[in-house]
């Protein structure tokens, strides 16, 4: 039997019971709202995780890299949205995937990209389907739903030999919405923006079959998705401290953690040192802007019980520093050299990205040394 005491640290752990609970929770919500999920595989980048979301066989997915698209295509996934604005040099790989029978759709928000996609489509006689990215909250890319460029982009695609598949947006600002009400508002704005954009395209005689929304906070807050054809979410399979910090989940829902080992002590400073630095957790400090700053992560014992007020407060490349939260009245726990603890991360996507694989524990029973039941690969890179 292999347990969390066995592999050399640091390594990433997935608590399967928590993950399955998270997957079930969003699945039930979306069933009620009557909109299918297009899983974003960027968080876990794992076939086994996707299999839990789509147990009856490959379903629709979203990817953030062509490497993910190729990896999932190799495993039989044929309905894929590449949800990062297309860069024309990558169109050769897009066409390569499409020739393998994958309905890979690209995303764009400019006439320059639309022209490049139309040119590649016309040159090969293979229409590439594209979604136009709509900006609903000023967070990142996209054009506003009422931007005149929307119709120009749509016409450029259609007249140039490509396919206008629809519109897509992502309420990235919802990660800063820390009340149920502001999360509901973000979900509403995310929905309203793409529905408005879709209507404009249709009124101009352009077809717009796909109306795609999604982020983990808005997927959990939406109350009405009329006019929306799919919801994308990825982080929710693991959740993380940022999501717990805005109340989308509880700390007990966090399914990803990193096992590290105590390598020393600095009693004069109140520090416990570990072999897990920012290479192990990533440098993500997402909770720094939240009501409760969780440092580089919340510390639990190997069984997953939170050690009160103990945070991973500092990180260099391969050293982690654990100390008590400022103002804590707890005593620093006794963790002799060689003790293993787990770190719950700020941002699951960033932490998972440090690893090539997950050690999986069932999570069904509490144990001082949980058994590793499986190892699941991740597919990193571009
Ligand atoms: C375009 C797009 N759609 C969907 C998502 C999924 O969001 P989340 O990870 O919050 O579920 C992301 C995540 O960054 C994204 O960039």
XYZ file of C-alpha atoms and ligand atoms in Angstrom:
398
model
C 0.000 0.000 0.000
C 1.301 3.438 -0.924
C 0.229 6.361 1.226
C 0.845 10.113 1.315
C 3.870 9.247 3.511
C 5.622 7.522 0.610
C 6.469 9.651 -2.458
C 9.210 12.254 -2.143
C 7.736 15.679 -1.481
C 6.528 18.021 -2.812
C 3.730 16.411 -4.816
C 0.148 17.266 -5.735
C -2.823 15.418 -4.263
C -6.396 15.190 -5.462
C -9.103 14.274 -2.957
C -11.464 12.337 -5.203
C -14.509 12.509 -2.912
C -14.309 16.293 -2.704
C -13.767 16.590 -6.439
C -16.740 14.364 -7.210
C -18.881 16.387 -4.808
C -17.853 19.608 -6.596
C -18.587 18.073 -9.993
C -21.980 16.847 -8.783
C -22.888 20.217 -7.296
C -22.417 22.175 -10.528
C -23.903 19.358 -12.588
C -27.132 19.567 -10.571
C -27.262 23.353 -10.843
C -26.864 23.340 -14.602
C -29.403 20.523 -14.974
C -31.892 22.745 -13.160
C -31.015 25.724 -15.338
C -31.308 23.499 -18.394
C -27.956 24.419 -19.935
C -25.177 21.947 -20.764
C -21.672 22.255 -19.354
C -18.639 22.640 -21.565
C -15.944 21.669 -19.060
C -12.854 23.885 -19.137
C -9.975 21.424 -18.903
C -7.347 24.118 -18.205
C -7.506 23.593 -14.433
C -6.947 19.854 -14.142
C -5.606 19.090 -17.684
C -6.440 15.484 -16.863
C -8.376 12.848 -18.769
C -9.415 11.141 -15.552
C -10.893 14.352 -14.166
C -12.750 15.018 -17.430
C -14.035 11.443 -17.335
C -15.712 12.175 -13.984
C -17.484 15.156 -15.541
C -18.407 13.272 -18.728
C -18.827 9.692 -17.441
C -20.651 8.418 -20.512
C -17.822 9.336 -22.868
C -16.112 12.417 -24.258
C -18.347 15.493 -24.047
C -17.856 19.150 -24.967
C -14.732 20.749 -23.549
C -12.987 24.105 -23.499
C -9.196 24.311 -23.744
C -6.716 27.093 -23.039
C -3.890 25.681 -25.208
C -3.630 23.692 -28.414
C -1.574 21.147 -26.446
C -4.712 20.452 -24.383
C -6.796 20.225 -27.563
C -4.372 17.693 -29.088
C -4.131 15.648 -25.897
C -7.900 15.427 -25.451
C -8.412 14.790 -29.170
C -6.061 11.794 -28.863
C -8.419 10.495 -26.163
C -11.505 10.846 -28.373
C -12.772 14.351 -27.565
C -14.216 15.870 -30.743
C -16.121 18.967 -29.567
C -13.579 21.543 -28.439
C -13.546 25.332 -28.007
C -10.081 26.885 -27.861
C -10.972 29.853 -25.652
C -7.906 32.047 -26.030
C -7.879 34.560 -28.896
C -6.493 32.890 -32.009
C -3.037 33.822 -33.213
C -2.822 33.204 -37.003
C 0.405 31.181 -36.804
C -1.524 28.542 -34.856
C -4.117 28.000 -37.598
C -2.051 25.199 -39.146
C -2.448 23.165 -35.949
C -6.124 24.099 -35.776
C -6.617 22.745 -39.302
C -4.601 19.653 -38.414
C -7.010 18.871 -35.587
C -10.060 19.609 -37.720
C -8.796 17.164 -40.385
C -8.735 14.499 -37.684
C -12.482 14.967 -37.244
C -12.317 17.319 -34.278
C -14.824 20.161 -34.325
C -12.316 22.658 -32.967
C -13.655 26.207 -32.706
C -11.457 29.269 -32.374
C -12.067 32.550 -30.575
C -11.403 36.069 -31.843
C -12.299 39.704 -31.251
C -10.801 41.631 -34.184
C -11.201 41.965 -37.930
C -7.475 41.145 -38.317
C -8.056 37.730 -36.732
C -11.290 37.242 -38.677
C -9.421 37.945 -41.924
C -6.673 35.456 -41.002
C -9.247 32.760 -40.160
C -11.217 33.516 -43.356
C -8.027 33.401 -45.455
C -6.973 30.042 -44.013
C -10.503 28.731 -44.574
C -10.664 29.971 -48.182
C -7.160 28.750 -49.010
C -7.892 25.216 -47.816
C -11.583 25.103 -48.644
C -12.178 24.073 -45.028
C -14.332 26.597 -43.159
C -12.945 27.133 -39.655
C -15.676 27.858 -37.085
C -15.090 30.924 -34.936
C -16.728 32.457 -31.891
C -16.575 36.198 -31.323
C -15.391 37.113 -27.840
C -17.644 39.575 -26.045
C -16.429 41.699 -23.139
C -19.083 41.828 -20.412
C -17.111 43.462 -17.592
C -13.936 45.116 -18.860
C -11.846 42.279 -17.434
C -9.726 41.215 -20.390
C -10.273 40.588 -24.090
C -13.379 40.966 -26.230
C -15.514 43.674 -27.753
C -18.613 45.145 -26.155
C -21.930 43.662 -27.242
C -22.957 46.940 -28.883
C -19.646 47.534 -30.670
C -20.163 48.125 -34.429
C -17.089 45.886 -34.988
C -19.215 42.859 -34.032
C -21.084 42.882 -37.328
C -17.924 43.656 -39.308
C -16.173 40.661 -37.757
C -19.189 38.449 -38.391
C -19.393 39.507 -42.059
C -15.629 39.118 -42.542
C -15.858 35.512 -41.383
C -18.935 34.573 -43.364
C -18.068 36.423 -46.585
C -14.462 35.227 -46.418
C -15.243 31.515 -46.290
C -15.012 30.826 -42.552
C -17.928 29.978 -40.252
C -19.444 32.271 -37.633
C -20.358 29.799 -34.885
C -21.462 32.245 -32.200
C -20.433 34.430 -29.297
C -18.630 33.771 -26.018
C -17.872 35.730 -22.862
C -16.217 35.137 -19.497
C -16.996 37.245 -16.421
C -13.413 37.428 -15.132
C -14.314 40.248 -12.752
C -16.585 37.840 -10.885
C -13.488 36.536 -9.067
C -13.623 39.813 -7.138
C -17.373 39.636 -6.435
C -17.485 38.600 -2.812
C -21.202 38.542 -2.067
C -23.960 36.316 -3.437
C -25.667 39.431 -4.787
C -22.656 40.752 -6.727
C -22.001 37.238 -8.054
C -25.611 37.024 -9.270
C -25.184 40.416 -10.918
C -21.978 39.282 -12.626
C -23.789 36.182 -13.911
C -26.638 38.334 -15.174
C -24.270 40.709 -16.984
C -22.355 37.781 -18.450
C -25.595 36.338 -19.808
C -27.092 39.632 -20.977
C -23.969 40.659 -22.910
C -23.727 37.533 -25.080
C -27.466 37.291 -25.591
C -27.493 40.909 -26.778
C -24.551 40.275 -29.104
C -26.221 37.136 -30.505
C -29.415 39.090 -31.170
C -27.515 41.811 -33.043
C -25.842 39.237 -35.263
C -29.146 37.496 -35.954
C -30.898 40.780 -36.718
C -28.170 41.456 -39.258
C -28.934 38.144 -40.922
C -25.931 36.318 -39.488
C -26.504 32.992 -37.785
C -25.302 32.608 -34.203
C -26.016 29.103 -32.924
C -23.632 29.165 -29.938
C -24.106 31.532 -27.017
C -21.438 30.578 -24.474
C -20.855 31.954 -20.951
C -18.794 30.883 -18.023
C -16.642 31.203 -14.974
C -16.797 29.275 -11.730
C -18.395 32.072 -9.647
C -21.038 32.945 -12.242
C -21.838 29.301 -13.007
C -22.689 28.888 -9.304
C -24.661 32.118 -9.087
C -26.698 32.279 -12.302
C -30.438 32.112 -11.812
C -31.577 32.595 -15.402
C -29.664 31.509 -18.488
C -32.342 32.066 -21.079
C -30.758 32.338 -24.517
C -27.487 30.743 -23.389
C -26.531 27.450 -25.066
C -23.607 26.359 -22.856
C -21.740 27.148 -19.638
C -17.975 26.824 -19.313
C -16.327 26.213 -15.951
C -13.064 24.627 -14.898
C -11.775 25.730 -11.525
C -14.844 24.331 -9.745
C -13.604 20.728 -9.992
C -10.890 21.536 -7.436
C -11.865 24.966 -6.089
C -9.219 26.932 -4.146
C -8.721 29.557 -1.442
C -9.705 32.404 -3.767
C -13.063 30.737 -4.440
C -13.491 29.987 -0.719
C -12.576 33.616 0.035
C -15.488 34.922 -2.020
C -17.828 32.288 -0.614
C -18.359 30.154 -3.727
C -17.199 27.115 -1.746
C -15.956 26.186 1.720
C -12.365 25.329 2.645
C -13.567 21.735 3.079
C -14.437 21.606 -0.614
C -10.844 22.169 -1.784
C -9.873 19.011 -3.655
C -6.293 19.940 -4.604
C -3.421 20.231 -2.143
C 0.344 19.901 -2.091
C 2.186 17.623 0.334
C 5.383 19.148 1.745
C 7.778 18.068 4.501
C 9.161 20.005 7.457
C 12.913 20.500 7.011
C 13.727 22.882 9.869
C 12.684 25.436 12.460
C 13.473 29.040 13.342
C 11.948 29.448 16.826
C 13.434 32.953 17.059
C 11.268 33.959 14.094
C 8.272 31.720 14.697
C 8.950 29.849 11.467
C 8.678 26.239 10.397
C 10.552 25.564 7.159
C 9.435 23.069 4.509
C 10.710 21.684 1.231
C 7.794 23.243 -0.662
C 8.512 26.723 -2.000
C 6.904 28.576 -4.873
C 7.908 25.845 -7.315
C 5.531 23.630 -5.361
C 2.607 26.028 -4.907
C 3.180 28.641 -7.637
C 3.671 32.280 -6.729
C -0.059 32.977 -6.893
C -1.177 35.194 -4.017
C -4.776 35.607 -5.087
C -6.081 35.962 -1.526
C -3.803 38.985 -0.920
C -6.603 41.228 -2.224
C -9.346 39.426 -0.277
C -10.807 40.052 3.180
C -8.641 37.245 4.582
C -5.106 36.966 3.196
C -4.127 33.305 3.249
C -0.463 33.833 2.325
C 0.699 31.108 -0.049
C -1.795 28.692 1.432
C -3.634 27.206 4.387
C -1.852 24.306 6.125
C -3.552 21.028 7.004
C -2.216 17.839 8.518
C -1.752 14.870 6.223
C -5.328 13.731 6.862
C -6.646 17.084 5.635
C -7.568 18.729 8.971
C -6.773 22.450 8.952
C -4.035 23.405 11.471
C -5.592 26.475 13.132
C -4.089 29.784 12.013
C -1.051 28.137 10.394
C -0.267 29.598 6.961
C 2.407 29.131 4.386
C 3.525 32.726 4.827
C 6.690 32.790 2.765
C 8.169 31.105 -0.263
C 11.457 30.970 -2.056
C 12.075 28.585 -4.901
C 12.350 25.385 -2.876
C 11.719 26.614 0.685
C 8.365 27.270 2.234
C 7.897 29.149 5.490
C 4.987 28.288 7.768
C 3.980 30.663 10.540
C 0.943 31.715 12.497
C -1.464 34.228 11.055
C -0.802 37.766 12.368
C -2.689 38.310 15.602
C -3.204 34.596 16.238
C -3.408 33.440 19.839
C -2.569 29.836 18.912
C 0.763 28.231 19.752
C 2.948 27.255 16.835
C 2.235 23.526 16.427
C 5.022 21.045 17.069
C 5.951 19.687 13.695
C 9.269 17.842 13.947
C 11.614 17.571 10.973
C 10.208 14.940 8.622
C 6.555 15.779 9.392
C 4.407 15.996 6.281
C 1.651 18.580 5.943
C -0.594 19.658 3.099
C -0.943 23.144 1.627
C -4.302 24.280 0.236
C -3.500 26.690 -2.607
C -4.725 30.155 -3.544
C -5.238 29.263 -7.186
C -5.722 25.627 -8.156
C -4.984 26.162 -11.883
C -1.594 27.735 -11.120
C -0.592 25.227 -8.443
C -1.611 22.192 -10.477
C 0.455 23.587 -13.368
C 3.629 22.921 -11.371
C 3.056 19.160 -11.651
C 3.032 16.407 -14.264
C 0.719 14.191 -12.210
C -1.682 13.964 -9.303
C -1.606 11.406 -6.493
C -5.253 10.562 -5.887
C -6.749 9.693 -2.513
C -10.312 8.489 -2.122
C -11.155 11.138 0.458
C -13.953 8.904 1.762
C -12.331 8.152 5.107
C -10.165 10.188 7.463
C -6.745 8.649 7.910
C -3.434 9.887 9.288
C -1.731 8.534 6.158
C -4.308 8.442 3.355
C -3.768 5.705 0.813
C -2.874 6.687 -2.739
C -5.349 4.862 -4.948
C -4.177 6.132 -8.331
C -1.831 8.455 -10.195
C -3.381 10.658 -12.866
C -1.307 12.381 -15.536
C -1.625 16.059 -16.464
C -0.787 17.481 -19.865
C 1.172 20.717 -19.536
C 2.828 22.869 -22.179
C 1.597 24.608 -25.285
C -12.445 32.054 -21.581
C -12.635 31.301 -20.313
N -13.756 30.620 -20.136
C -14.000 29.919 -19.016
C -13.090 29.888 -17.984
C -13.401 29.048 -16.787
O -13.401 29.788 -15.632
P -13.251 29.079 -14.220
O -11.892 28.493 -14.161
O -13.483 30.178 -13.256
O -14.293 28.026 -14.133
C -11.894 30.597 -18.123
C -10.915 30.610 -17.043
O -10.009 31.384 -16.950
C -11.651 31.319 -19.317
O -10.521 31.993 -19.509
